PDB file of C-alpha atoms in Angstrom:
ATOM      1  CA  MET A1490      13.239 -39.913  44.068  1.00 97.00           C
ATOM      2  CA  LYS A1491      12.532 -38.884  40.512  1.00 97.00           C
ATOM      3  CA  LEU A1492      14.806 -39.386  37.528  1.00 97.00           C
ATOM      4  CA  SER A1493      15.704 -35.689  37.327  1.00 97.00           C
ATOM      5  CA  GLU A1494      16.791 -35.754  40.978  1.00 98.00           C
ATOM      6  CA  ILE A1495      19.204 -38.672  40.579  1.00 98.00           C
ATOM      7  CA  LYS A1496      20.762 -36.994  37.537  1.00 97.00           C
ATOM      8  CA  ASN A1497      21.296 -33.793  39.568  1.00 97.00           C
ATOM      9  CA  HIS A1498      22.899 -35.749  42.428  1.00 98.00           C
ATOM     10  CA  LEU A1499      25.088 -37.791  40.064  1.00 97.00           C
ATOM     11  CA  ALA A1500      26.392 -34.598  38.443  1.00 97.00           C
ATOM     12  CA  GLU A1501      27.813 -33.571  41.849  1.00 96.00           C
ATOM     13  CA  LEU A1502      29.430 -36.926  42.755  1.00 96.00           C
ATOM     14  CA  GLU A1503      32.813 -38.494  42.022  1.00 95.00           C
ATOM     15  CA  THR A1504      31.690 -42.012  43.000  1.00 94.00           C
ATOM     16  CA  ILE A1505      28.372 -43.810  43.352  1.00 96.00           C
ATOM     17  CA  ALA A1506      27.358 -45.769  46.442  1.00 96.00           C
ATOM     18  CA  PHE A1507      24.068 -47.474  47.238  1.00 97.00           C
ATOM     19  CA  GLN A1508      23.189 -48.258  50.849  1.00 97.00           C
ATOM     20  CA  LEU A1509      20.804 -51.040  51.852  1.00 96.00           C
ATOM     21  CA  PRO A1510      18.144 -50.491  54.533  1.00 95.00           C
ATOM     22  CA  ASN A1511      20.292 -52.377  57.060  1.00 95.00           C
ATOM     23  CA  GLY A1512      23.121 -49.856  56.581  1.00 95.00           C
ATOM     24  CA  GLU A1513      25.384 -52.104  54.478  1.00 95.00           C
ATOM     25  CA  LEU A1514      26.702 -50.742  51.202  1.00 95.00           C
ATOM     26  CA  VAL A1515      26.127 -52.526  47.918  1.00 94.00           C
ATOM     27  CA  PRO A1516      29.624 -53.729  46.871  1.00 92.00           C
ATOM     28  CA  ASN A1517      31.331 -50.962  44.903  1.00 88.00           C
ATOM     29  CA  HIS A1518      31.849 -53.208  41.854  1.00 88.00           C
ATOM     30  CA  PHE A1519      28.079 -53.308  41.153  1.00 92.00           C
ATOM     31  CA  HIS A1520      26.660 -52.674  37.713  1.00 91.00           C
ATOM     32  CA  VAL A1521      23.375 -51.059  36.710  1.00 94.00           C
ATOM     33  CA  THR A1522      22.268 -53.761  34.296  1.00 93.00           C
ATOM     34  CA  GLU A1523      18.906 -52.238  33.397  1.00 95.00           C
ATOM     35  CA  VAL A1524      17.297 -48.824  33.217  1.00 97.00           C
ATOM     36  CA  GLY A1525      13.737 -49.044  31.999  1.00 97.00           C
ATOM     37  CA  LYS A1526      10.142 -48.014  32.372  1.00 97.00           C
ATOM     38  CA  ILE A1527       7.709 -50.372  34.051  1.00 97.00           C
ATOM     39  CA  THR A1528       3.996 -49.886  33.477  1.00 97.00           C
ATOM     40  CA  LYS A1529       1.601 -51.638  35.819  1.00 97.00           C
ATOM     41  CA  ASN A1530      -2.084 -51.742  34.866  1.00 97.00           C
ATOM     42  CA  PHE A1531      -4.255 -53.345  37.535  1.00 96.00           C
ATOM     43  CA  ILE A1532      -7.536 -53.372  39.389  1.00 95.00           C
ATOM     44  CA  ASP A1533      -7.353 -52.883  43.134  1.00 92.00           C
ATOM     45  CA  CYS A1534      -9.467 -54.912  45.571  1.00 90.00           C
ATOM     46  CA  GLY A1535     -12.121 -52.184  45.499  1.00 89.00           C
ATOM     47  CA  GLY A1536     -12.582 -52.517  41.729  1.00 92.00           C
ATOM     48  CA  THR A1537     -10.759 -49.317  40.741  1.00 92.00           C
ATOM     49  CA  VAL A1538      -8.650 -49.556  37.578  1.00 96.00           C
ATOM     50  CA  ARG A1539      -5.192 -48.139  38.173  1.00 96.00           C
ATOM     51  CA  ASN A1540      -2.108 -47.398  36.091  1.00 96.00           C
ATOM     52  CA  GLU A1541       1.323 -46.846  37.610  1.00 96.00           C
ATOM     53  CA  GLU A1542       4.626 -46.125  35.877  1.00 97.00           C
ATOM     54  CA  VAL A1543       8.093 -46.122  37.415  1.00 97.00           C
ATOM     55  CA  VAL A1544      11.647 -45.996  36.182  1.00 98.00           C
ATOM     56  CA  ASN A1545      13.390 -49.221  37.087  1.00 97.00           C
ATOM     57  CA  PHE A1546      17.090 -49.605  37.871  1.00 97.00           C
ATOM     58  CA  GLN A1547      18.477 -53.094  38.342  1.00 97.00           C
ATOM     59  CA  LEU A1548      21.678 -53.364  40.396  1.00 95.00           C
ATOM     60  CA  TRP A1549      23.855 -56.431  39.965  1.00 92.00           C
ATOM     61  CA  ASN A1550      27.043 -57.551  41.661  1.00 87.00           C
ATOM     62  CA  ALA A1551      29.455 -58.826  39.073  1.00 75.00           C
ATOM     63  CA  ASN A1552      32.673 -60.746  39.530  1.00 79.00           C
ATOM     64  CA  ASP A1553      34.266 -57.849  37.704  1.00 75.00           C
ATOM     65  CA  TYR A1554      36.171 -56.226  40.565  1.00 73.00           C
ATOM     66  CA  ASP A1555      38.322 -53.999  38.347  1.00 73.00           C
ATOM     67  CA  HIS A1556      35.554 -51.801  36.972  1.00 74.00           C
ATOM     68  CA  ARG A1557      33.383 -49.383  38.815  1.00 85.00           C
ATOM     69  CA  LEU A1558      30.401 -47.484  37.456  1.00 90.00           C
ATOM     70  CA  HIS A1559      31.160 -43.764  37.463  1.00 93.00           C
ATOM     71  CA  PRO A1560      28.486 -41.068  37.791  1.00 96.00           C
ATOM     72  CA  GLU A1561      28.941 -39.689  34.275  1.00 96.00           C
ATOM     73  CA  LYS A1562      28.512 -43.184  32.794  1.00 95.00           C
ATOM     74  CA  LEU A1563      25.251 -43.709  34.689  1.00 96.00           C
ATOM     75  CA  ILE A1564      24.009 -40.288  33.553  1.00 97.00           C
ATOM     76  CA  ASN A1565      24.742 -41.348  29.946  1.00 96.00           C
ATOM     77  CA  ILE A1566      22.811 -44.604  30.429  1.00 96.00           C
ATOM     78  CA  ILE A1567      19.859 -42.711  31.936  1.00 97.00           C
ATOM     79  CA  GLU A1568      19.817 -40.134  29.134  1.00 97.00           C
ATOM     80  CA  LEU A1569      19.968 -42.845  26.460  1.00 97.00           C
ATOM     81  CA  SER A1570      17.058 -44.628  28.169  1.00 96.00           C
ATOM     82  CA  GLU A1571      15.045 -41.393  28.280  1.00 96.00           C
ATOM     83  CA  LYS A1572      15.643 -40.823  24.573  1.00 97.00           C
ATOM     84  CA  VAL A1573      15.146 -44.360  23.269  1.00 97.00           C
ATOM     85  CA  LEU A1574      12.354 -45.484  25.616  1.00 96.00           C
ATOM     86  CA  GLY A1575      10.613 -42.126  26.002  1.00 95.00           C
ATOM     87  CA  ILE A1576      11.032 -42.220  29.764  1.00 96.00           C
ATOM     88  CA  GLU A1577       9.585 -39.226  31.581  1.00 95.00           C
ATOM     89  CA  ASP A1578      10.540 -37.780  34.971  1.00 97.00           C
ATOM     90  CA  LEU A1579       9.095 -40.667  36.979  1.00 97.00           C
ATOM     91  CA  GLU A1580       9.774 -42.097  40.432  1.00 97.00           C
ATOM     92  CA  ILE A1581      12.646 -44.598  40.571  1.00 98.00           C
ATOM     93  CA  GLU A1582      12.330 -48.138  41.827  1.00 98.00           C
ATOM     94  CA  VAL A1583      15.515 -50.170  42.346  1.00 98.00           C
ATOM     95  CA  GLU A1584      15.795 -53.957  42.038  1.00 97.00           C
ATOM     96  CA  TYR A1585      18.573 -55.699  43.931  1.00 96.00           C
ATOM     97  CA  GLN A1586      19.308 -59.361  44.619  1.00 91.00           C
ATOM     98  CA  GLY A1587      18.652 -60.311  48.228  1.00 85.00           C
ATOM     99  CA  GLN A1588      16.894 -63.548  49.204  1.00 86.00           C
ATOM    100  CA  THR A1589      15.024 -62.957  45.933  1.00 92.00           C
ATOM    101  CA  ILE A1590      14.765 -59.902  43.695  1.00 94.00           C
ATOM    102  CA  GLU A1591      13.937 -57.122  46.144  1.00 95.00           C
ATOM    103  CA  LYS A1592      12.384 -53.789  45.175  1.00 96.00           C
ATOM    104  CA  PHE A1593      13.283 -50.525  46.879  1.00 97.00           C
ATOM    105  CA  GLY A1594      12.446 -46.861  46.703  1.00 97.00           C
ATOM    106  CA  LEU A1595      15.376 -44.469  46.363  1.00 98.00           C
ATOM    107  CA  ASP A1596      16.537 -41.603  48.578  1.00 98.00           C
ATOM    108  CA  PHE A1597      19.798 -39.653  48.876  1.00 98.00           C
ATOM    109  CA  ASP A1598      21.556 -38.642  52.102  1.00 97.00           C
ATOM    110  CA  GLY A1599      24.097 -36.264  50.564  1.00 95.00           C
ATOM    111  CA  THR A1600      26.688 -39.022  50.082  1.00 95.00           C
ATOM    112  CA  ASN A1601      24.944 -42.332  49.353  1.00 97.00           C
ATOM    113  CA  PHE A1602      21.857 -43.349  47.472  1.00 98.00           C
ATOM    114  CA  ILE A1603      19.644 -45.056  50.033  1.00 98.00           C
ATOM    115  CA  LEU A1604      17.631 -48.117  49.037  1.00 97.00           C
ATOM    116  CA  ALA A1605      14.430 -47.497  50.995  1.00 96.00           C
ATOM    117  CA  SER A1606      12.183 -50.368  52.020  1.00 94.00           C
ATOM    118  CA  LYS A1607       8.797 -50.494  50.343  1.00 93.00           C
ATOM    119  CA  GLN A1608       5.584 -51.873  51.827  1.00 90.00           C
ATOM    120  CA  THR A1609       2.459 -53.365  50.329  1.00 90.00           C
ATOM    121  CA  ASP A1610      -0.790 -51.532  51.024  1.00 88.00           C
ATOM    122  CA  CYS A1611      -4.513 -51.744  50.374  1.00 89.00           C
ATOM    123  CA  LEU A1612      -5.431 -48.971  47.954  1.00 87.00           C
ATOM    124  CA  ALA A1613      -9.169 -49.303  48.592  1.00 87.00           C
ATOM    125  CA  LYS A1614      -9.419 -49.304  52.375  1.00 86.00           C
ATOM    126  CA  ASP A1615     -12.736 -47.436  52.297  1.00 82.00           C
ATOM    127  CA  ASN A1616     -14.257 -50.085  49.970  1.00 80.00           C
ATOM    128  CA  CYS A1617     -12.855 -53.006  51.942  1.00 75.00           C
ATOM    129  CA  GLY A1618     -14.171 -52.016  55.348  1.00 75.00           C
ATOM    130  CA  ILE A1619     -10.719 -51.324  56.745  1.00 78.00           C
ATOM    131  CA  PRO A1620     -11.090 -48.605  59.362  1.00 77.00           C
ATOM    132  CA  ALA A1621      -9.127 -45.427  58.940  1.00 72.00           C
ATOM    133  CA  GLU A1622      -6.156 -45.131  61.222  1.00 73.00           C
ATOM    134  CA  LYS A1623      -7.173 -43.506  64.488  1.00 68.00           C
ATOM    135  CA  PRO A1624      -5.562 -40.141  65.128  1.00 68.00           C
ATOM    136  CA  LYS A1625      -2.862 -40.224  67.776  1.00 73.00           C
ATOM    137  CA  VAL A1626      -3.563 -38.060  70.790  1.00 69.00           C
ATOM    138  CA  LYS A1627      -0.932 -36.884  73.229  1.00 69.00           C
ATOM    139  CA  LEU A1628      -2.000 -37.638  76.762  1.00 67.00           C
ATOM    140  CA  ALA A1629      -0.754 -34.215  77.841  1.00 63.00           C
ATOM    141  CA  GLU A1630      -3.409 -32.646  75.609  1.00 65.00           C
ATOM    142  CA  VAL A1631      -6.292 -34.522  77.260  1.00 61.00           C
ATOM    143  CA  THR A1632      -8.058 -32.417  79.874  1.00 61.00           C
ATOM    144  CA  ASN A1633      -8.717 -33.656  83.380  1.00 60.00           C
ATOM    145  CA  GLU A1634     -12.368 -32.608  83.482  1.00 57.00           C
ATOM    146  CA  PRO A1635     -14.907 -35.376  84.006  1.00 56.00           C
ATOM    147  CA  CYS A1636     -16.245 -36.989  80.884  1.00 58.00           C
ATOM    148  CA  CYS A1637     -19.907 -36.699  81.776  1.00 61.00           C
ATOM    149  CA  ALA A1638     -19.953 -33.061  82.940  1.00 59.00           C
ATOM    150  CA  PRO A1639     -22.503 -30.917  81.020  1.00 62.00           C
ATOM    151  CA  ASP A1640     -19.651 -29.146  79.300  1.00 61.00           C
ATOM    152  CA  GLY A1641     -17.433 -32.229  79.376  1.00 59.00           C
ATOM    153  CA  ASN A1642     -15.150 -33.494  76.650  1.00 59.00           C
ATOM    154  CA  CYS A1643     -16.945 -36.665  75.673  1.00 59.00           C
ATOM    155  CA  CYS A1644     -20.381 -35.879  74.269  1.00 55.00           C
TER     156      CYS A1644
END
């Protein structure tokens, strides 16, 4: 989800809820303790120089049970961050404390913001000798004709 999308969703909500991948909700007394831009400059395993930028939200559970972050307050924080930090309409990454600091993508289901699991990946599969994923074929689409017939389906 991009920054513009979360602002549009927040404008329509009365309360904010974040849902973890396991279906549990982040406690409603959470705080967004950081909104920032993270720039990652790196070289992948194939030797390609890469540059990635994301907007980072950090969620934190406080012992402050009497205050809840309202949508308009989060919009104000986002807009201040855009202005002061020069943040563009980038993808959002969310940090949340699990076993360690966990990073999530962000989706919206119409009610809750969904913390989506992220996976590591090789960005240079072709340079590393990692075979491309084989296309999946439905068995129903495979013909019954013999493989070695002159007009067969194998050669």
